[in-house]
Coordinates of C-alpha atoms in Angstrom, one line a residue:
Chain A
M1 CA 166.2 126.6 38.6
T2 CA 169.2 127.8 40.6
G3 CA 170.6 131.3 40.9
T4 CA 169.0 134.6 40.3
T5 CA 169.7 134.9 36.6
D6 CA 168.0 131.6 35.9
T7 CA 165.0 132.5 38.0
L8 CA 164.6 135.8 36.2
T9 CA 165.0 134.2 32.8
A10 CA 162.3 131.6 33.8
A11 CA 159.9 134.3 34.9
A12 CA 160.3 136.2 31.7
A13 CA 160.1 133.0 29.6
L14 CA 156.8 132.1 31.4
A15 CA 155.2 135.5 30.6
L16 CA 156.2 135.4 27.0
G17 CA 155.6 131.7 26.6
D18 CA 152.1 132.0 28.1
D19 CA 151.3 134.9 25.8
A20 CA 152.2 132.8 22.8
L21 CA 150.5 129.6 24.1
V22 CA 147.2 131.3 24.9
L23 CA 146.9 133.3 21.7
S24 CA 147.7 130.2 19.7
H25 CA 144.9 128.4 21.4
R26 CA 142.4 131.2 20.7
L27 CA 143.4 131.3 17.1
G28 CA 143.1 127.5 16.9
E29 CA 139.5 127.9 17.9
W30 CA 138.9 129.4 14.4
A31 CA 139.7 126.2 12.6
G32 CA 136.8 125.4 10.3
S33 CA 135.0 128.7 10.8
A34 CA 137.1 131.3 9.1
P35 CA 135.4 133.8 6.7
V36 CA 137.3 132.6 3.7
L37 CA 139.5 129.6 2.9
E38 CA 142.7 131.6 2.7
E39 CA 142.1 132.8 6.3
E40 CA 141.9 129.2 7.5
V41 CA 145.4 128.8 6.2
A42 CA 146.6 132.2 7.5
L43 CA 145.2 131.9 11.0
A44 CA 146.4 128.4 11.4
N45 CA 149.8 129.5 10.3
I46 CA 150.0 132.3 12.9
A47 CA 148.7 129.9 15.6
L48 CA 151.4 127.4 14.6
D49 CA 154.2 130.0 14.8
L50 CA 153.0 131.1 18.2
L51 CA 152.7 127.5 19.5
G52 CA 156.3 126.9 18.3
Q53 CA 157.5 130.0 20.2
A54 CA 155.5 128.8 23.3
R55 CA 157.1 125.4 23.2
V56 CA 160.6 126.9 23.1
L57 CA 159.9 129.4 25.9
L58 CA 158.1 127.0 28.2
S59 CA 160.9 124.4 27.7
L60 CA 163.3 127.0 29.2
V61 CA 161.2 126.8 32.4
G62 CA 160.4 123.1 32.7
D63 CA 158.4 120.4 31.0
E64 CA 156.2 122.1 28.3
D65 CA 153.2 119.8 28.9
E66 CA 153.3 120.0 32.6
L67 CA 153.3 123.8 32.4
A68 CA 150.6 124.0 29.8
Y69 CA 148.3 121.3 31.1
L70 CA 148.8 121.1 34.9
R71 CA 149.0 124.7 36.1
E72 CA 146.0 126.4 37.6
E73 CA 144.6 129.6 36.2
R74 CA 146.3 131.8 38.8
S75 CA 149.7 130.5 37.8
F76 CA 149.5 131.6 34.1
R77 CA 151.4 134.8 33.4
N78 CA 150.0 135.8 30.0
S79 CA 148.6 139.2 29.5
Q80 CA 144.8 139.5 29.5
L81 CA 144.7 140.7 25.9
V82 CA 145.7 137.4 24.4
E83 CA 143.0 135.4 26.4
Q84 CA 140.1 137.6 25.2
P85 CA 137.6 135.5 23.3
N86 CA 137.7 135.5 19.5
G87 CA 134.5 137.5 19.1
D88 CA 133.8 138.3 15.5
F89 CA 136.6 138.4 12.9
A90 CA 137.1 142.1 13.7
H91 CA 137.8 141.4 17.3
T92 CA 140.3 138.7 16.3
I93 CA 142.0 141.1 14.0
A94 CA 142.1 144.0 16.5
R95 CA 143.6 141.6 19.1
Q96 CA 146.2 140.5 16.4
L97 CA 147.0 144.1 15.5
Y98 CA 147.6 145.1 19.1
F99 CA 149.5 142.0 20.1
S100 CA 151.6 141.4 17.0
T101 CA 152.7 145.1 16.9
Y102 CA 153.9 144.7 20.5
Q103 CA 155.5 141.3 19.9
H104 CA 157.3 142.6 16.8
L105 CA 158.8 145.5 18.7
L106 CA 159.6 143.4 21.7
Y107 CA 161.3 140.6 19.7
G108 CA 163.1 143.2 17.6
R109 CA 164.7 144.6 20.7
L110 CA 165.4 141.2 22.3
A111 CA 167.0 140.0 19.1
T112 CA 169.6 142.7 19.1
G113 CA 170.8 142.1 22.6
D114 CA 172.9 139.2 23.9
G115 CA 170.4 138.1 26.5
P116 CA 168.9 134.6 26.9
F117 CA 166.2 135.3 24.4
A118 CA 168.3 136.7 21.5
G119 CA 168.3 133.4 19.5
L120 CA 164.6 132.8 19.9
A121 CA 163.8 136.4 19.2
A122 CA 165.9 136.5 16.0
K123 CA 163.8 133.7 14.6
A124 CA 160.4 134.8 16.0
V125 CA 160.8 138.4 14.8
K126 CA 160.5 137.2 11.2
E127 CA 157.4 135.2 11.9
V128 CA 155.9 138.0 13.9
A129 CA 156.6 140.5 11.0
Y130 CA 154.2 138.4 8.9
H131 CA 151.6 138.3 11.7
Q132 CA 151.7 142.1 12.0
D133 CA 151.5 142.5 8.2
H134 CA 148.5 140.2 8.1
A135 CA 146.7 142.1 11.0
E136 CA 147.5 145.5 9.4
H137 CA 146.1 144.5 6.0
W138 CA 142.9 143.2 7.5
T139 CA 142.6 146.3 9.7
L140 CA 142.8 148.4 6.5
R141 CA 140.2 146.2 4.7
L142 CA 137.8 146.1 7.5
G143 CA 138.2 149.8 8.6
D144 CA 138.0 151.1 5.1
G145 CA 135.7 148.4 3.6
T146 CA 132.0 148.7 4.1
T147 CA 130.0 150.7 6.7
E148 CA 129.3 147.5 8.6
S149 CA 132.9 146.4 8.6
H150 CA 134.0 149.9 9.7
Q151 CA 131.6 149.8 12.6
R152 CA 132.6 146.3 13.7
M153 CA 136.3 147.1 13.5
Q154 CA 135.9 150.3 15.5
R155 CA 133.9 148.5 18.2
A156 CA 136.6 145.8 18.4
C157 CA 139.4 148.3 18.6
D158 CA 137.6 150.2 21.4
A159 CA 136.7 147.0 23.3
L160 CA 140.2 145.7 23.4
W161 CA 141.9 149.0 24.1
R162 CA 141.7 148.6 27.8
Y163 CA 143.9 145.5 27.7
T164 CA 146.8 147.1 25.8
G165 CA 148.4 149.0 28.8
E166 CA 149.4 145.8 30.5
L167 CA 151.7 144.9 27.7
F168 CA 154.0 147.7 28.9
Q169 CA 154.1 146.9 32.6
P170 CA 157.5 145.6 33.8
V171 CA 158.1 141.9 33.3
E172 CA 160.4 140.3 35.8
G173 CA 163.6 139.2 33.9
L174 CA 163.2 141.5 30.9
D175 CA 165.3 144.6 30.9
L176 CA 163.7 146.9 28.4
D177 CA 163.1 150.5 27.9
L178 CA 159.3 150.2 28.3
P179 CA 158.3 153.8 27.8
A180 CA 160.2 153.8 24.4
L181 CA 158.5 150.5 23.5
E182 CA 155.1 151.9 24.4
T183 CA 155.7 155.1 22.4
A184 CA 156.8 153.0 19.3
W185 CA 153.7 150.8 19.7
L186 CA 151.3 153.8 20.0
D187 CA 152.9 155.4 16.9
S188 CA 152.5 152.3 14.9
V189 CA 149.0 151.5 16.0
T190 CA 147.9 155.1 15.5
D191 CA 149.3 155.1 12.0
V192 CA 147.5 151.9 11.0
L193 CA 144.2 152.9 12.5
G194 CA 144.4 156.3 10.8
R195 CA 145.1 154.7 7.4
A196 CA 142.1 152.4 8.1
T197 CA 139.9 155.5 8.7
L198 CA 139.4 154.3 12.3
T199 CA 139.6 156.5 15.4
V200 CA 142.2 155.8 18.0
P201 CA 140.2 154.8 21.1
S202 CA 140.2 157.4 23.8
G203 CA 139.4 155.2 26.9
P204 CA 141.9 154.0 29.5
R205 CA 144.4 151.4 28.5
T206 CA 144.4 149.5 31.8
G207 CA 141.6 148.3 34.1
A208 CA 141.0 149.9 37.5
W209 CA 142.0 147.0 39.7
S210 CA 145.0 147.6 42.0
A211 CA 145.6 143.8 42.4
G212 CA 147.1 143.8 38.8
A213 CA 146.3 141.7 35.8
G214 CA 147.5 138.8 33.7
R215 CA 151.2 139.1 34.6
Q216 CA 150.3 138.8 38.2
G217 CA 148.1 135.7 37.5
L218 CA 144.8 137.6 37.5
H219 CA 142.8 136.8 34.5
T220 CA 139.3 137.4 33.0
E221 CA 136.4 135.1 33.5
S222 CA 136.5 133.4 30.1
F223 CA 140.1 132.2 30.7
G224 CA 139.1 129.5 33.2
R225 CA 136.7 128.0 30.6
M226 CA 139.4 128.1 28.0
L227 CA 141.8 126.2 30.3
A228 CA 139.1 123.7 31.3
E229 CA 138.7 122.8 27.7
M230 CA 142.4 122.8 26.9
Q231 CA 143.5 120.8 30.0
H232 CA 140.7 118.3 30.6
L233 CA 141.9 115.4 28.5
H234 CA 145.5 115.6 29.7
R235 CA 144.3 115.8 33.3
S236 CA 141.9 112.9 32.9
H237 CA 144.8 110.5 32.3
P238 CA 147.4 111.3 34.9
G239 CA 150.9 110.2 34.0
A240 CA 149.9 109.0 30.5
T241 CA 152.1 109.8 27.5
W242 CA 150.6 110.8 24.2
Chain B
M1 CA 144.1 129.6 -28.2
T2 CA 142.9 126.3 -29.7
A3 CA 140.1 125.6 -27.3
V4 CA 136.7 125.1 -28.7
T5 CA 133.8 124.0 -26.5
A6 CA 131.5 121.3 -27.6
G7 CA 128.6 123.8 -27.3
T8 CA 130.0 126.2 -29.8
A9 CA 131.2 123.5 -32.2
G10 CA 127.8 121.9 -32.2
T11 CA 125.4 124.8 -32.4
T12 CA 126.9 127.4 -34.8
G13 CA 125.4 125.9 -37.9
A14 CA 122.3 127.7 -39.3
S15 CA 122.1 125.6 -42.4
G16 CA 122.4 121.9 -43.1
A17 CA 125.8 122.3 -44.8
S18 CA 127.3 124.1 -41.8
D19 CA 125.8 121.6 -39.4
T20 CA 127.6 118.9 -41.3
A21 CA 130.8 120.9 -41.2
A22 CA 130.4 121.5 -37.5
A23 CA 129.8 117.8 -36.9
A24 CA 133.0 117.0 -38.9
E25 CA 134.9 119.6 -36.9
Q26 CA 133.5 118.1 -33.6
A27 CA 134.5 114.6 -34.7
A28 CA 138.0 115.8 -35.5
Y29 CA 138.4 117.4 -32.0
E30 CA 137.1 114.2 -30.4
A31 CA 139.6 112.1 -32.4
V32 CA 142.4 114.3 -31.1
F33 CA 141.1 114.1 -27.5
D34 CA 140.6 110.3 -27.7
A35 CA 144.1 109.8 -29.1
A36 CA 145.7 112.0 -26.4
V37 CA 143.9 110.0 -23.7
A38 CA 144.9 106.7 -25.3
A39 CA 148.5 107.8 -25.5
D40 CA 148.4 108.7 -21.7
E41 CA 149.0 112.4 -22.5
R42 CA 147.6 115.0 -20.2
I43 CA 144.6 117.0 -21.2
E44 CA 145.2 120.7 -20.3
P45 CA 142.6 123.5 -19.6
R46 CA 142.8 125.0 -23.1
D47 CA 142.5 121.7 -24.9
W48 CA 139.2 120.7 -26.4
M49 CA 137.4 118.2 -24.3
P50 CA 134.0 116.5 -24.4
E51 CA 131.4 118.4 -22.2
A52 CA 130.7 115.2 -20.4
Y53 CA 134.4 114.8 -19.5
R54 CA 134.5 118.4 -18.2
A55 CA 131.3 117.8 -16.2
S56 CA 132.5 114.6 -14.8
L57 CA 135.8 116.2 -13.7
V58 CA 134.1 119.2 -12.1
R59 CA 131.8 116.8 -10.2
Q60 CA 134.7 114.7 -8.9
I61 CA 137.1 117.6 -8.1
A62 CA 134.3 119.6 -6.4
Q63 CA 133.4 116.6 -4.3
H64 CA 137.1 116.2 -3.4
A65 CA 137.5 119.9 -2.5
H66 CA 134.3 119.9 -0.4
S67 CA 135.5 116.8 1.4
E68 CA 138.7 118.6 2.3
I69 CA 136.9 121.6 3.9
I70 CA 134.1 119.6 5.5
G71 CA 136.8 117.1 6.7
M72 CA 138.4 119.9 8.7
Q73 CA 135.5 119.9 11.2
P74 CA 135.7 116.4 12.8
E75 CA 139.5 117.0 13.4
A76 CA 139.2 120.7 14.4
N77 CA 136.9 119.3 17.1
W78 CA 140.0 118.1 18.9
I79 CA 142.4 121.0 18.4
T80 CA 141.5 122.8 21.6
R81 CA 141.6 119.5 23.6
A82 CA 144.8 117.9 22.1
P83 CA 146.5 116.2 25.1
S84 CA 150.1 117.5 24.4
L85 CA 151.6 120.5 22.7
R86 CA 153.3 118.3 20.2
R87 CA 150.1 116.6 19.2
K88 CA 148.3 120.0 19.1
A89 CA 150.9 121.3 16.7
I90 CA 150.6 118.2 14.5
L91 CA 146.8 118.4 14.4
M92 CA 146.7 122.1 13.7
A93 CA 149.2 121.7 10.8
K94 CA 147.1 118.8 9.5
V95 CA 143.8 120.8 9.5
Q96 CA 145.7 123.7 7.9
D97 CA 146.9 121.3 5.1
E98 CA 143.3 120.3 4.5
A99 CA 142.4 124.0 3.9
G100 CA 145.3 124.2 1.6
H101 CA 144.2 121.1 -0.3
G102 CA 140.7 122.7 -0.6
L103 CA 142.4 125.7 -2.2
Y104 CA 144.4 123.7 -4.8
L105 CA 141.4 121.7 -5.7
Y106 CA 139.0 124.6 -6.1
S107 CA 141.7 126.2 -8.3
A108 CA 141.9 123.0 -10.4
A109 CA 138.1 123.2 -10.8
E110 CA 138.5 126.8 -11.8
T111 CA 140.6 125.8 -14.8
L112 CA 137.5 124.0 -16.0
G113 CA 135.5 127.2 -15.9
T114 CA 133.7 126.7 -12.6
S115 CA 134.4 129.3 -9.8
R116 CA 134.9 128.5 -6.1
D117 CA 131.8 130.6 -5.2
E118 CA 129.7 128.5 -7.6
L119 CA 130.9 125.3 -6.1
L120 CA 130.5 126.5 -2.5
D121 CA 126.9 127.5 -3.3
K122 CA 126.3 123.9 -4.6
L123 CA 127.8 122.5 -1.4
H124 CA 125.8 124.7 0.8
S125 CA 122.5 124.0 -1.0
G126 CA 123.2 120.2 -0.9
R127 CA 123.5 119.9 -4.7
Q128 CA 127.0 118.6 -4.5
K129 CA 128.3 116.0 -2.1
Y130 CA 131.4 115.5 0.1
S131 CA 132.8 112.2 1.3
S132 CA 130.3 110.5 3.6
I133 CA 133.0 109.5 6.0
F134 CA 132.9 113.0 7.5
N135 CA 129.3 112.5 8.6
Y136 CA 130.6 110.3 11.4
P137 CA 131.5 112.0 14.8
T138 CA 134.9 112.2 16.4
L139 CA 134.1 111.1 20.0
T140 CA 137.5 110.7 21.6
W141 CA 141.0 111.8 21.0
A142 CA 141.8 108.3 19.5
D143 CA 139.4 109.2 16.7
V144 CA 142.0 111.7 15.5
G145 CA 144.6 108.9 15.2
A146 CA 142.1 106.5 13.6
I147 CA 141.1 109.1 11.0
G148 CA 144.8 109.6 10.2
W149 CA 145.5 106.0 9.9
L150 CA 142.3 104.6 8.2
V151 CA 140.6 107.5 6.6
D152 CA 143.7 109.2 5.2
G153 CA 145.0 105.7 4.4
A154 CA 141.9 105.0 2.3
A155 CA 142.1 108.4 0.8
I156 CA 145.7 107.9 -0.3
T157 CA 144.8 104.5 -1.8
N158 CA 142.1 106.3 -3.9
Q159 CA 144.3 109.3 -4.7
V160 CA 147.7 108.0 -5.6
P161 CA 146.3 106.7 -9.0
L162 CA 144.8 110.2 -9.5
C163 CA 148.3 111.6 -9.8
R164 CA 148.2 109.9 -13.2
C165 CA 144.7 111.2 -14.0
S166 CA 144.3 112.4 -17.6
Y167 CA 143.5 115.9 -16.6
G168 CA 146.7 117.8 -16.0
P169 CA 145.8 120.3 -13.3
Y170 CA 144.0 117.7 -11.2
A171 CA 146.9 115.2 -11.6
R172 CA 149.4 117.9 -10.5
A173 CA 147.3 119.0 -7.5
M174 CA 147.1 115.3 -6.4
V175 CA 150.8 114.9 -6.4
R176 CA 151.1 117.5 -3.7
V177 CA 148.0 116.4 -1.9
C178 CA 149.2 112.8 -1.7
K179 CA 152.6 113.8 -0.3
E180 CA 150.9 115.6 2.5
E181 CA 148.3 112.9 3.0
S182 CA 150.9 110.2 3.4
F183 CA 152.6 112.4 6.1
H184 CA 149.2 112.6 7.9
Q185 CA 148.7 108.9 7.7
R186 CA 152.0 108.2 9.3
Q187 CA 151.2 110.7 12.1
G188 CA 147.8 109.1 12.7
Y189 CA 149.4 105.7 12.9
E190 CA 152.0 106.9 15.3
A191 CA 149.4 108.6 17.5
L192 CA 147.4 105.4 17.6
L193 CA 150.5 103.4 18.4
A194 CA 151.3 105.7 21.4
L195 CA 147.7 105.0 22.6
S196 CA 147.8 101.3 22.0
R197 CA 151.1 101.0 23.9
G198 CA 149.9 103.5 26.6
T199 CA 147.7 102.9 29.6
E200 CA 144.8 100.5 29.6
A201 CA 142.4 103.3 29.2
Q202 CA 144.4 104.7 26.2
H203 CA 144.5 101.3 24.6
A204 CA 140.8 100.8 25.0
M205 CA 140.2 104.3 23.5
A206 CA 142.3 103.3 20.5
Q207 CA 140.5 100.0 20.0
D208 CA 137.1 101.7 20.3
A209 CA 138.0 104.2 17.7
V210 CA 139.3 101.6 15.2
N211 CA 136.1 99.6 15.8
R212 CA 134.0 102.6 14.8
W213 CA 136.1 103.8 11.8
W214 CA 137.0 100.5 10.1
W215 CA 133.7 99.9 8.2
P216 CA 133.1 103.5 7.2
S217 CA 136.6 103.6 5.9
L218 CA 135.9 100.6 3.6
M219 CA 132.8 102.4 2.4
M220 CA 135.0 105.3 1.3
F221 CA 135.9 103.4 -1.9
G222 CA 132.3 103.7 -3.0
P223 CA 129.7 101.1 -3.9
P224 CA 130.7 97.8 -5.4
D225 CA 131.8 97.9 -9.0
D226 CA 128.5 96.4 -10.3
E227 CA 126.5 99.3 -8.6
S228 CA 128.9 102.2 -9.4
T229 CA 127.4 104.6 -11.8
H230 CA 130.4 106.6 -12.7
T231 CA 133.3 104.1 -12.7
A232 CA 133.2 102.7 -16.3
Q233 CA 133.2 106.1 -18.1
A234 CA 135.7 107.5 -15.6
M235 CA 138.1 104.6 -16.3
A236 CA 137.6 104.9 -20.1
W237 CA 138.6 108.6 -19.8
K238 CA 141.6 107.7 -17.5
I239 CA 140.3 110.0 -14.8
K240 CA 140.1 106.9 -12.7
R241 CA 142.6 104.0 -13.1
H242 CA 141.2 101.3 -10.8
S243 CA 137.7 100.1 -9.8
N244 CA 136.2 100.7 -6.4
D245 CA 136.5 97.0 -5.4
E246 CA 140.2 96.8 -6.6
L247 CA 141.1 99.8 -4.5
R248 CA 139.2 98.6 -1.5
Q249 CA 141.0 95.2 -1.6
R250 CA 144.4 97.0 -1.9
F251 CA 143.5 99.1 1.2
V252 CA 142.5 96.0 3.2
D253 CA 145.7 94.2 2.3
I254 CA 147.8 97.1 3.5
A255 CA 145.7 97.7 6.7
V256 CA 145.6 94.2 8.1
P257 CA 149.3 93.9 8.9
Q258 CA 149.4 97.5 10.1
A259 CA 146.6 96.7 12.6
E260 CA 148.7 93.7 13.8
A261 CA 151.7 95.9 14.3
L262 CA 149.6 98.4 16.2
G263 CA 148.4 95.7 18.6
L264 CA 144.7 96.4 17.7
T265 CA 142.1 94.2 16.1
L266 CA 139.8 95.0 13.2
P267 CA 136.1 94.4 13.8
D268 CA 135.6 91.8 11.2
P269 CA 135.3 88.1 12.1
D270 CA 135.6 87.1 8.4
L271 CA 138.9 88.8 7.9
R272 CA 141.5 86.2 6.9
W273 CA 144.3 85.6 4.4
N274 CA 143.3 83.8 1.2
E275 CA 146.3 82.0 -0.1
E276 CA 144.6 81.2 -3.4
R277 CA 143.7 84.8 -4.2
G278 CA 146.8 86.3 -2.6
H279 CA 144.5 88.8 -0.8
Y280 CA 142.7 89.1 2.5
D281 CA 139.1 88.1 2.5
F282 CA 136.7 90.3 4.4
G283 CA 133.1 90.3 5.5
P284 CA 130.1 91.9 3.9
I285 CA 129.8 95.7 4.0
D286 CA 126.6 97.1 5.3
W287 CA 125.6 99.0 2.2
T288 CA 122.3 100.0 3.7
E289 CA 124.2 102.2 6.2
F290 CA 126.3 103.6 3.3
W291 CA 123.2 104.7 1.3
D292 CA 121.4 105.9 4.4
V293 CA 124.3 108.1 5.4
L294 CA 124.8 109.3 1.8
K295 CA 121.1 110.3 1.7
G296 CA 121.6 112.5 4.7
N297 CA 120.8 110.3 7.6
G298 CA 124.3 109.9 9.1
P299 CA 125.0 111.0 12.6
C300 CA 126.5 114.4 11.6
N301 CA 125.2 115.3 8.1
D302 CA 123.1 118.2 9.3
Q303 CA 125.7 119.4 11.8
R304 CA 128.5 119.5 9.2
L305 CA 126.5 121.3 6.6
S306 CA 125.0 123.8 9.1
R307 CA 128.4 124.6 10.5
R308 CA 129.8 125.2 7.0
R309 CA 126.8 127.4 6.0
Q310 CA 127.1 129.3 9.3
A311 CA 130.8 130.0 8.8
H312 CA 130.1 131.2 5.3
E313 CA 127.2 133.4 6.4
D314 CA 129.2 134.8 9.4
G315 CA 132.0 135.6 7.0
A316 CA 129.9 137.4 4.4
W317 CA 130.5 140.9 5.8
V318 CA 134.3 140.2 5.9
R319 CA 134.3 139.1 2.2
E320 CA 132.2 142.1 1.3
A321 CA 134.6 144.4 3.1
A322 CA 137.6 143.0 1.3
A323 CA 135.9 143.4 -2.0
A324 CA 134.8 147.0 -1.2
Y325 CA 138.4 147.8 -0.1
A326 CA 139.8 146.3 -3.2
D327 CA 137.4 148.3 -5.4
K328 CA 138.4 151.5 -3.6
H329 CA 142.1 151.0 -3.7
T330 CA 142.9 149.1 -6.9
G331 CA 139.7 149.5 -8.9
K332 CA 140.0 145.8 -9.5
H333 CA 137.6 143.7 -7.6
G334 CA 139.3 141.0 -5.6
E335 CA 142.9 141.9 -6.3
A336 CA 143.7 142.9 -2.7
Q337 CA 141.9 139.9 -1.1
A338 CA 144.0 137.8 1.2

């Protein structure tokens, strides 16, 4: 990378690419365990879209496999939200709702500009519209389904709420009106949760740690294990091609 | 609506005269069915069919559908460890296709009056089987390639003739399944080729996988013809077009030159070209292992079924929520399900 613009583009591509890579991996963990066969197809579909986005974005930075398989945990720039373990289906759906709503708004804005991500964003925004629709419909079903599903979905929304503030922290290389993005996100999520008979969580939306979070390479404890599993085979055969 | 089931045709008579009439009616339906099968016409869901034909199809389609969804497990075992992003995308798409095949096949079984829930219950309680090949473990990354090449290759050999099966919905489902399977087989072959031509450790991994998957793949065609309980009737009904042994030979003949091109050996010292027969001869199959695995004593039988039951039980509250939501919002159970 030479020059400031390239460096900035690479920093942003890494953050967005890592988000997509890590969430795709988490969704891939569902394979064979989804609650219904249609969801095997749907979750894999979303995981594949995200993996496709990750590959395009990481390739803007360098070799996709070196970046995915040979970086240490502290070098990953994904938000902490996407690395959160799947939990039950409600946790996976809450994570999808929060993230896909953000990603849809983000790519919608990037697609309209003439920046380095406009092309990618124009394609990805269509994929992400489906991800958001999927998450919204399941949020409605779980929130307004049975007493048990309502409780599980509320717990999941509450538990993941604290990771949503990070999505609106500045990302190097992305010139966005973050307060406007955040307001639009809150409006959308509040609307869906309301229709799902769920309560908008009231707790803080960021953790109390001044060192930062995922965008600064600070992750949660489960992330190291995820990477250990993801990277072990590649790292066991240095220099091999697959 | 012309469909009449054998049950109603045969049991409506209260007197001797109507019994005779019913029997004549039944014979007429059978004659129409037999003529359609003989003329290679497709039997469709609303057509009359013998109950034994229906039961045989349900058994076969259910076993096939169950194999698709159980078969997701050994491959999903490697999604989170796939060694490159390209391979990861290919594997995820493949496992997704298997879920899709499960969906088409359960739908094909539904056209015969058997619901997906009913079939899943039978799978979970062990009353219906899935292909025994999935009771073997995937121990290394190369197993993913070996499954694609050998297991999908054997499946295609079995399934291509099913595209001409006498039952329309099954035949049509198989056309789509076979297209995707042949894509998977090429990808498996290509993954193994990369390993075979890779480092020494990668080559050894590929050879080890082929050593373990070769014989179980040959067993996928089922017992020898003289011990196969279903083959003769299934062939008469044109559900099945070729015998187990014919298909097994066809598969061996295709696989041997492919193994050579891969630079890998097949673990059978008796494997050689027989000029006179125009086929490869191969060594005896260990049918004791086959029956043992089929009876539940394979390395992964318990694991596969427990995992499937667990996923189903863990998902119960989700399915209940979807049904409750659909009831509240459409009044029609199931309409709003994903």
